XYZ file of N, CA and C in Angstrom:
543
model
N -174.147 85.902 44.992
C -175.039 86.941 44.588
C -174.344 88.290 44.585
N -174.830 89.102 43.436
C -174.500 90.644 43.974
C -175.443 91.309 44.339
N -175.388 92.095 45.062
C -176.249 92.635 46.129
C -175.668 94.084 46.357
N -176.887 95.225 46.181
C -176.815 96.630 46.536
C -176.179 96.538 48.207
N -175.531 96.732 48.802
C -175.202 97.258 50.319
C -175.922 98.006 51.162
N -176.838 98.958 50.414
C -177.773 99.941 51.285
C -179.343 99.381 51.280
N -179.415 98.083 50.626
C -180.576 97.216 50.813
C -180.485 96.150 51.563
N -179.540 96.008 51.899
C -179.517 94.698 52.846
C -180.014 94.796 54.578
N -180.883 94.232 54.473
C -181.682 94.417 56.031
C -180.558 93.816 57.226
N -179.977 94.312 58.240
C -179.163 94.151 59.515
C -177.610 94.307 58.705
N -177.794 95.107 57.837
C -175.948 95.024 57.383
C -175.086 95.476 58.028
N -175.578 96.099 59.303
C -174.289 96.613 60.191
C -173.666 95.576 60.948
N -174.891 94.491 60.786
C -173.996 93.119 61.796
C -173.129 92.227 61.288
N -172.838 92.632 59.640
C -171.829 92.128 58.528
C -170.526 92.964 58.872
N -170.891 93.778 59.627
C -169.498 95.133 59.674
C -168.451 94.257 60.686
N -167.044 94.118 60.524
C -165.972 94.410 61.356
C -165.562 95.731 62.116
N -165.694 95.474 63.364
C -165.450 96.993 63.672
C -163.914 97.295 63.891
N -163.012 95.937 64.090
C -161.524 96.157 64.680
C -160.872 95.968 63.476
N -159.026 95.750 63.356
C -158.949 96.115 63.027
C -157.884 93.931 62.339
N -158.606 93.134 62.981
C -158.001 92.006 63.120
C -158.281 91.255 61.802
N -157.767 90.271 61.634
C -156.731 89.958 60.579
C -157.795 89.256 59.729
N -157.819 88.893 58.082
C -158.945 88.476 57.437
C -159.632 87.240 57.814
N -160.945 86.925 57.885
C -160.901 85.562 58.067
C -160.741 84.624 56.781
N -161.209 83.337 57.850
C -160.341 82.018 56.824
C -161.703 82.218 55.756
N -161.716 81.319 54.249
C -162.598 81.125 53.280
C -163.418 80.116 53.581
N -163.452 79.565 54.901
C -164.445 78.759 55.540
C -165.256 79.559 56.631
N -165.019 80.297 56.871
C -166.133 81.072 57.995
C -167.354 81.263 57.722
N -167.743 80.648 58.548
C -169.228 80.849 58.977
C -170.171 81.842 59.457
N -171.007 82.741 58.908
C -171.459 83.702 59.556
C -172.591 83.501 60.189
N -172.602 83.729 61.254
C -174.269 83.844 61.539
C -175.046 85.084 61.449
N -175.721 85.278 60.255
C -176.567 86.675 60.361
C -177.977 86.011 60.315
N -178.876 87.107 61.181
C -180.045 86.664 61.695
C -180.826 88.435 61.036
N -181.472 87.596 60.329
C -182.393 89.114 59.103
C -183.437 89.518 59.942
N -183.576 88.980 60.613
C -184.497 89.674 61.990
C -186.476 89.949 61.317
N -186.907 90.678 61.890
C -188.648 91.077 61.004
C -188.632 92.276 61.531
N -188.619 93.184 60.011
C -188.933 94.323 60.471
C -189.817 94.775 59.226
N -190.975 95.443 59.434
C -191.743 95.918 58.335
C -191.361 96.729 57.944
N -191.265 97.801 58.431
C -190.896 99.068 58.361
C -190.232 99.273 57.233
N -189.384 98.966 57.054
C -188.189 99.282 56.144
C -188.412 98.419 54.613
N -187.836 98.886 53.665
C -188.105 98.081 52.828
C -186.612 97.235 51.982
N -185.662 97.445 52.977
C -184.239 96.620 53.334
C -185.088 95.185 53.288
N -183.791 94.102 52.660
C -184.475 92.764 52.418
C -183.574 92.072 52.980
N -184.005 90.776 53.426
C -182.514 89.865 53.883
C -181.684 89.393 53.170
N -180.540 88.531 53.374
C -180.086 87.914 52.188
C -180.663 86.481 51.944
N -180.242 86.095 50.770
C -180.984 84.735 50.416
C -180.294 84.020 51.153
N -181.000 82.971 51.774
C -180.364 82.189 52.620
C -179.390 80.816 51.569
N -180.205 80.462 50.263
C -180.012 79.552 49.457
C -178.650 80.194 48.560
N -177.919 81.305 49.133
C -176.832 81.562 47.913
C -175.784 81.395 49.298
N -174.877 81.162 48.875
C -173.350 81.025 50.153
C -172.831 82.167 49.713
N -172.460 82.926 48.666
C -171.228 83.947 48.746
C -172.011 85.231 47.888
N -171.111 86.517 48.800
C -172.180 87.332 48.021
C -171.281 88.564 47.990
N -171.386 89.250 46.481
C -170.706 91.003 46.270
C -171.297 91.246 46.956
N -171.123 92.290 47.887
C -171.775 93.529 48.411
C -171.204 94.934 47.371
N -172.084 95.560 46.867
C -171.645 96.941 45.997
C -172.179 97.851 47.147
N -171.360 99.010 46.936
C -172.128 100.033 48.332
C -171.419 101.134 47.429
N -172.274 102.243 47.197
C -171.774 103.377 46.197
C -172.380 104.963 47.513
N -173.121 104.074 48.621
C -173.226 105.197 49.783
C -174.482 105.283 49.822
N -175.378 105.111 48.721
C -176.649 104.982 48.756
C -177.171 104.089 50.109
N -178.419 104.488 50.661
C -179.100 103.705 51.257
C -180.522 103.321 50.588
N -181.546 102.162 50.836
C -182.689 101.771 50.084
C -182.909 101.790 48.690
N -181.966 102.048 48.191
C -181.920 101.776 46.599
C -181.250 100.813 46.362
N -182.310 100.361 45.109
C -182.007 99.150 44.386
C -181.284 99.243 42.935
N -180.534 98.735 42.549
C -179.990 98.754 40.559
C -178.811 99.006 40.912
N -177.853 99.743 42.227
C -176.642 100.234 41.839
C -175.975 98.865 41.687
N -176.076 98.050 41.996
C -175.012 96.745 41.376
C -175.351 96.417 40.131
N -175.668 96.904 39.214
C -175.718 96.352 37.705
C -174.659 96.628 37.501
N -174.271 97.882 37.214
C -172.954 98.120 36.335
C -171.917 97.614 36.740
N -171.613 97.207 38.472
C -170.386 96.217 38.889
C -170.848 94.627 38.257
N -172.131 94.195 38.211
C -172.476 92.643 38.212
C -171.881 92.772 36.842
N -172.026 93.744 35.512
C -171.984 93.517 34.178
C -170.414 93.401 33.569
N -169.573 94.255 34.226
C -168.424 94.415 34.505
C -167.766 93.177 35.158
N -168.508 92.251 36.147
C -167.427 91.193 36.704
C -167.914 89.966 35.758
N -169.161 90.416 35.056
C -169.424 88.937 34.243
C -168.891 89.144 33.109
N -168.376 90.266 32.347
C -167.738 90.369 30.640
C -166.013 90.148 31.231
N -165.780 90.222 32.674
C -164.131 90.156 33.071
C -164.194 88.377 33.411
N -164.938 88.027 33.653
C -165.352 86.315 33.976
C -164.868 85.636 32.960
N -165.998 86.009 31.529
C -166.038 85.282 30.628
C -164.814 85.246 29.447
N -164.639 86.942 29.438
C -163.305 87.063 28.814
C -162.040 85.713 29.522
N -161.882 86.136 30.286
C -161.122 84.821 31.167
C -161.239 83.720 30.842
N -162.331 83.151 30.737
C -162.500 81.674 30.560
C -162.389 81.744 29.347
N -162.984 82.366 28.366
C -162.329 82.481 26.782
C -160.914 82.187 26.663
N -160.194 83.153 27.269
C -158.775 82.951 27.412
C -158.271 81.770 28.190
N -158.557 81.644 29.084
C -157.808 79.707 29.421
C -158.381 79.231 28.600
N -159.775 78.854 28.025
C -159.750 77.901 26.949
C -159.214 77.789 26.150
N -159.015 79.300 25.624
C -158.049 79.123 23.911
C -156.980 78.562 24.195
N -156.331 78.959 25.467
C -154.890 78.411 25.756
C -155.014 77.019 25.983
N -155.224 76.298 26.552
C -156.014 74.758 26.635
C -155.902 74.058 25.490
N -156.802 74.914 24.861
C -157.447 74.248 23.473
C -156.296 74.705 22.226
N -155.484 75.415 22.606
C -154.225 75.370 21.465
C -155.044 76.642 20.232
N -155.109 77.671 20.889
C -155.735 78.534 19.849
C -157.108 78.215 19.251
N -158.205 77.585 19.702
C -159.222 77.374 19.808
C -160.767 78.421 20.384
N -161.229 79.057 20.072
C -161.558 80.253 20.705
C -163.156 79.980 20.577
N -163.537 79.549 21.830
C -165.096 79.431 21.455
C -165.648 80.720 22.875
N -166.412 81.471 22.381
C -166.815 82.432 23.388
C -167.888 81.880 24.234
N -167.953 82.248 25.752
C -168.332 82.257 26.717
C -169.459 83.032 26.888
N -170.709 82.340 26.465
C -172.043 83.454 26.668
C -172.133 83.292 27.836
N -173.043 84.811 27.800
C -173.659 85.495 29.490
C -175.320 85.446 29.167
N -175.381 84.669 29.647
C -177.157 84.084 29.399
C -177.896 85.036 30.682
N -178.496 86.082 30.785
C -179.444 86.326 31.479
C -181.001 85.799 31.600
N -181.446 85.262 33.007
C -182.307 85.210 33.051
C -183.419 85.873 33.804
N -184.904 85.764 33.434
C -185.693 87.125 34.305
C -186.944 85.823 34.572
N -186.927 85.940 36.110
C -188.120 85.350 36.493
C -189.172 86.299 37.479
N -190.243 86.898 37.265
C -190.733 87.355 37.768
C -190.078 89.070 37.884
N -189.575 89.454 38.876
C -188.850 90.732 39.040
C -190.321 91.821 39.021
N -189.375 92.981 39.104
C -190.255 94.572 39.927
C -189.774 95.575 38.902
N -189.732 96.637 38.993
C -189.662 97.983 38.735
C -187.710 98.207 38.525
N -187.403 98.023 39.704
C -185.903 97.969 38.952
C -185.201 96.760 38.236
N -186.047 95.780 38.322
C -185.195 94.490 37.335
C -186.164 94.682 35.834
N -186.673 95.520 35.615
C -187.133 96.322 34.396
C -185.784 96.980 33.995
N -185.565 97.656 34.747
C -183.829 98.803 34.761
C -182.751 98.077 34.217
N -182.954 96.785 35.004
C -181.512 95.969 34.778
C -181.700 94.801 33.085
N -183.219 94.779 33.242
C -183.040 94.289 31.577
C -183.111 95.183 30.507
N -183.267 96.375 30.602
C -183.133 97.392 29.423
C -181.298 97.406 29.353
N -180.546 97.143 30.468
C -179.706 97.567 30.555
C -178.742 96.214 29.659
N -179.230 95.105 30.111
C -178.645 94.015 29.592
C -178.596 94.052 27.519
N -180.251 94.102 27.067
C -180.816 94.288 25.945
C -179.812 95.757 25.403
N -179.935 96.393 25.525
C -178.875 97.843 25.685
C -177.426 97.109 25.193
N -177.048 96.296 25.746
C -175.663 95.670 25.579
C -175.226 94.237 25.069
N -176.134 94.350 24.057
C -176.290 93.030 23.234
C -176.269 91.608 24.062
N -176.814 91.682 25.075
C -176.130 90.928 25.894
C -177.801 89.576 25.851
N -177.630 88.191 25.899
C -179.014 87.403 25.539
C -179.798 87.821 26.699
N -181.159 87.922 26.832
C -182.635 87.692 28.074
C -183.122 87.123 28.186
N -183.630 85.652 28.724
C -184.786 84.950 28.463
C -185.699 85.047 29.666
N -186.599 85.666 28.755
C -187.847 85.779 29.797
C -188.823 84.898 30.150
N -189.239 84.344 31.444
C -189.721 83.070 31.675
C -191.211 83.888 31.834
N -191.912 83.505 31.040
C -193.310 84.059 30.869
C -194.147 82.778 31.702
N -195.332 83.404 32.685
C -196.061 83.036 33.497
C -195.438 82.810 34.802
N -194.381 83.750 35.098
C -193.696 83.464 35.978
C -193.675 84.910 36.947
N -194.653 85.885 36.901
C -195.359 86.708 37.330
C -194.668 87.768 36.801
N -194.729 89.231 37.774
C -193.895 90.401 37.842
C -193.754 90.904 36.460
N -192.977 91.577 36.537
C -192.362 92.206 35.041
C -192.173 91.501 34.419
N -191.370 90.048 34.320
C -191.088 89.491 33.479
C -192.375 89.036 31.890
N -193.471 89.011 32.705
C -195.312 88.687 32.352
C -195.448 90.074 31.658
N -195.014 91.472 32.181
C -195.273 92.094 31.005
C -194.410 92.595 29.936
N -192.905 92.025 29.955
C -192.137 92.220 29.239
C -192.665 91.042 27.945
N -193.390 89.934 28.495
C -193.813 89.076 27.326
C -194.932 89.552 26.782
N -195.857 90.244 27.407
C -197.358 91.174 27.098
C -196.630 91.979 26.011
N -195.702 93.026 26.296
C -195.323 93.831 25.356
C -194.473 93.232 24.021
N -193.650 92.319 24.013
C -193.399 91.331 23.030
C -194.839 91.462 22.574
N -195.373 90.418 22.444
C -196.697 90.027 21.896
C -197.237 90.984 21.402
N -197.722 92.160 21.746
C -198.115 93.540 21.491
C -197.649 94.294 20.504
N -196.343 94.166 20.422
C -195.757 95.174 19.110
C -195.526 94.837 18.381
N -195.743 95.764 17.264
C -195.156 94.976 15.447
C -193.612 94.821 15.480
N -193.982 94.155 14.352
C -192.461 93.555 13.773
C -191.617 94.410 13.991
N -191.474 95.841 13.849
C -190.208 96.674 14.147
C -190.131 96.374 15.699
N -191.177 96.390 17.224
C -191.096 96.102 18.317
C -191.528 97.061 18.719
N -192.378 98.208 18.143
C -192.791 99.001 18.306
C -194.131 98.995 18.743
N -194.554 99.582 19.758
C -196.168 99.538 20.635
C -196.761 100.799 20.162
N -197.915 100.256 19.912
C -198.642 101.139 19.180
C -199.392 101.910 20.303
N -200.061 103.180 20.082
C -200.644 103.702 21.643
C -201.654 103.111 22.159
N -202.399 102.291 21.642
C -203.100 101.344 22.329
C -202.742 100.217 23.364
N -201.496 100.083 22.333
C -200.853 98.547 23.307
C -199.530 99.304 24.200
N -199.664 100.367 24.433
C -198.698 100.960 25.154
C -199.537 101.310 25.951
N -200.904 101.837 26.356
C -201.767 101.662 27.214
C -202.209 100.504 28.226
N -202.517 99.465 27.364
C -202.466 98.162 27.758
C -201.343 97.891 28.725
N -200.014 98.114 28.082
C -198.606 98.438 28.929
C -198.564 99.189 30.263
N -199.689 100.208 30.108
C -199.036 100.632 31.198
C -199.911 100.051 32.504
N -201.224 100.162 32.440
C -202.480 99.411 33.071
C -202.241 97.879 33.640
N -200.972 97.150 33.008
C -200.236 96.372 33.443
C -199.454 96.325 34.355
N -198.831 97.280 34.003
C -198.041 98.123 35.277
C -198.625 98.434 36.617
N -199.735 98.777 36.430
C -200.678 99.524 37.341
C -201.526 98.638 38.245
N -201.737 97.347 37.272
C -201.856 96.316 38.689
C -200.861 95.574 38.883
N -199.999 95.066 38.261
C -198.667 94.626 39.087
C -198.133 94.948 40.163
N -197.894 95.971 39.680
C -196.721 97.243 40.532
C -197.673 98.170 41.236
N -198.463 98.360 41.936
C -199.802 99.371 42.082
C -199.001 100.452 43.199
N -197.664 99.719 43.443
C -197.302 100.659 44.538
C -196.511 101.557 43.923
N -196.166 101.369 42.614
C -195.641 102.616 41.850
C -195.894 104.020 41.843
N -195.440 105.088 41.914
C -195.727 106.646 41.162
C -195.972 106.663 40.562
N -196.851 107.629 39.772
C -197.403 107.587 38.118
C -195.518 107.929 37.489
N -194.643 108.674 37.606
C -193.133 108.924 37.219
C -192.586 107.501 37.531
N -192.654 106.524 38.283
C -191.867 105.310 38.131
C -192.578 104.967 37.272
N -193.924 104.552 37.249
C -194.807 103.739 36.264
C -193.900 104.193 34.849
N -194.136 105.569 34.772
C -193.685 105.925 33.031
C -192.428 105.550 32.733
N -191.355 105.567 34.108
C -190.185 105.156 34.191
C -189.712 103.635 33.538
N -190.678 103.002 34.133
C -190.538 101.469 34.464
C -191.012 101.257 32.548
N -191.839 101.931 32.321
C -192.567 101.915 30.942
C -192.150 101.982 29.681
N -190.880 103.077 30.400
C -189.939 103.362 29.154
C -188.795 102.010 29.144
N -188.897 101.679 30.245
C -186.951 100.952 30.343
C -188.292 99.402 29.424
N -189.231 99.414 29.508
C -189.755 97.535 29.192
C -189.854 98.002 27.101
N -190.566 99.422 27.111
C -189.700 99.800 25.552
C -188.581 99.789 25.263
N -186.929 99.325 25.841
C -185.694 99.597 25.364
C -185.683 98.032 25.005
């Protein structure tokens, strides 16, 4: 997984404090995500084994790992393009980056304007709650150019508004604009 650094709930117990030598690619960590309400720091998934940490200094913000995740997946695929061709004797079949959106919030709105932005594929799994439910609402909604008319950009946002209810009216419009890109 990649993962923001200033969202990760107990990340100081990920810290090395000395100054001793790397460990092996079998180590085992034990981190314990503990319960804390308070904060709105998340644990890590227990179901992924290896994970970026991005840390740009921010704390409780979410999105700053897009632009590293987008960057290590076009340096990935380029790669595997390239051993294949070499493999395959000048053979060049490209390596899609299939994004997928299940459910998601307010900043994985951010991160698919950002994907769509960069020709890059989305498939949105509709009935699968969150944003993803009104990124298919707004599909459905706009004409053929993809354009929402002010009615169904209303509809849009009132969507928003019970989804997300913990939004600002400025994230709401935020979140509103990035599901128009």
């Amino acid at each position: 997984g990649v993962v923001p650094w200033g969202v990760i709930k107990n990340r100081r117990q990920l810290l090395r404090e000395d100054e001793s030598p790397p460990l092996p690619s079998n180590f085992v960590f034990e981190y314990d995500a503990g319960i804390n309400t308070e904060s709105r720091d998340l644990p890590l998934n227990p179901q992924i084994s290896s994970f970026f940490f991005v840390d740009d200094g921010s704390e409780g913000r979410f999105g700053t790992e897009i632009e590293f995740r987008f960057v290590l997946e076009t340096i990935l695929a380029e790669k595997l393009m390239k051993d294949k061709t070499e493999r395959e004797n000048g053979f060049v079949s490209p390596v899609p980056i299939v994004h997928l959106l299940v459910n998601g919030d307010a900043e994985t709105a951010a991160a698919c304007a950002t994907v769509v932005n960069r020709d890059k594929r989305l498939i949105v799994i509709e009935g699968s709650g969150g944003i993803a439910d009104i990124i298919v609402k707004a599909m459905h909604l706009s004409n053929s150019d993809g354009v929402l008319s002010e009615d169904s950009a209303n509809k849009i946002r009132d969507s928003l508004s019970v989804t997300l209810p913990h939004l600002s009216d400025e994230e709401r419009e935020k979140t509103f604009y990035h599901i128009g890109k």
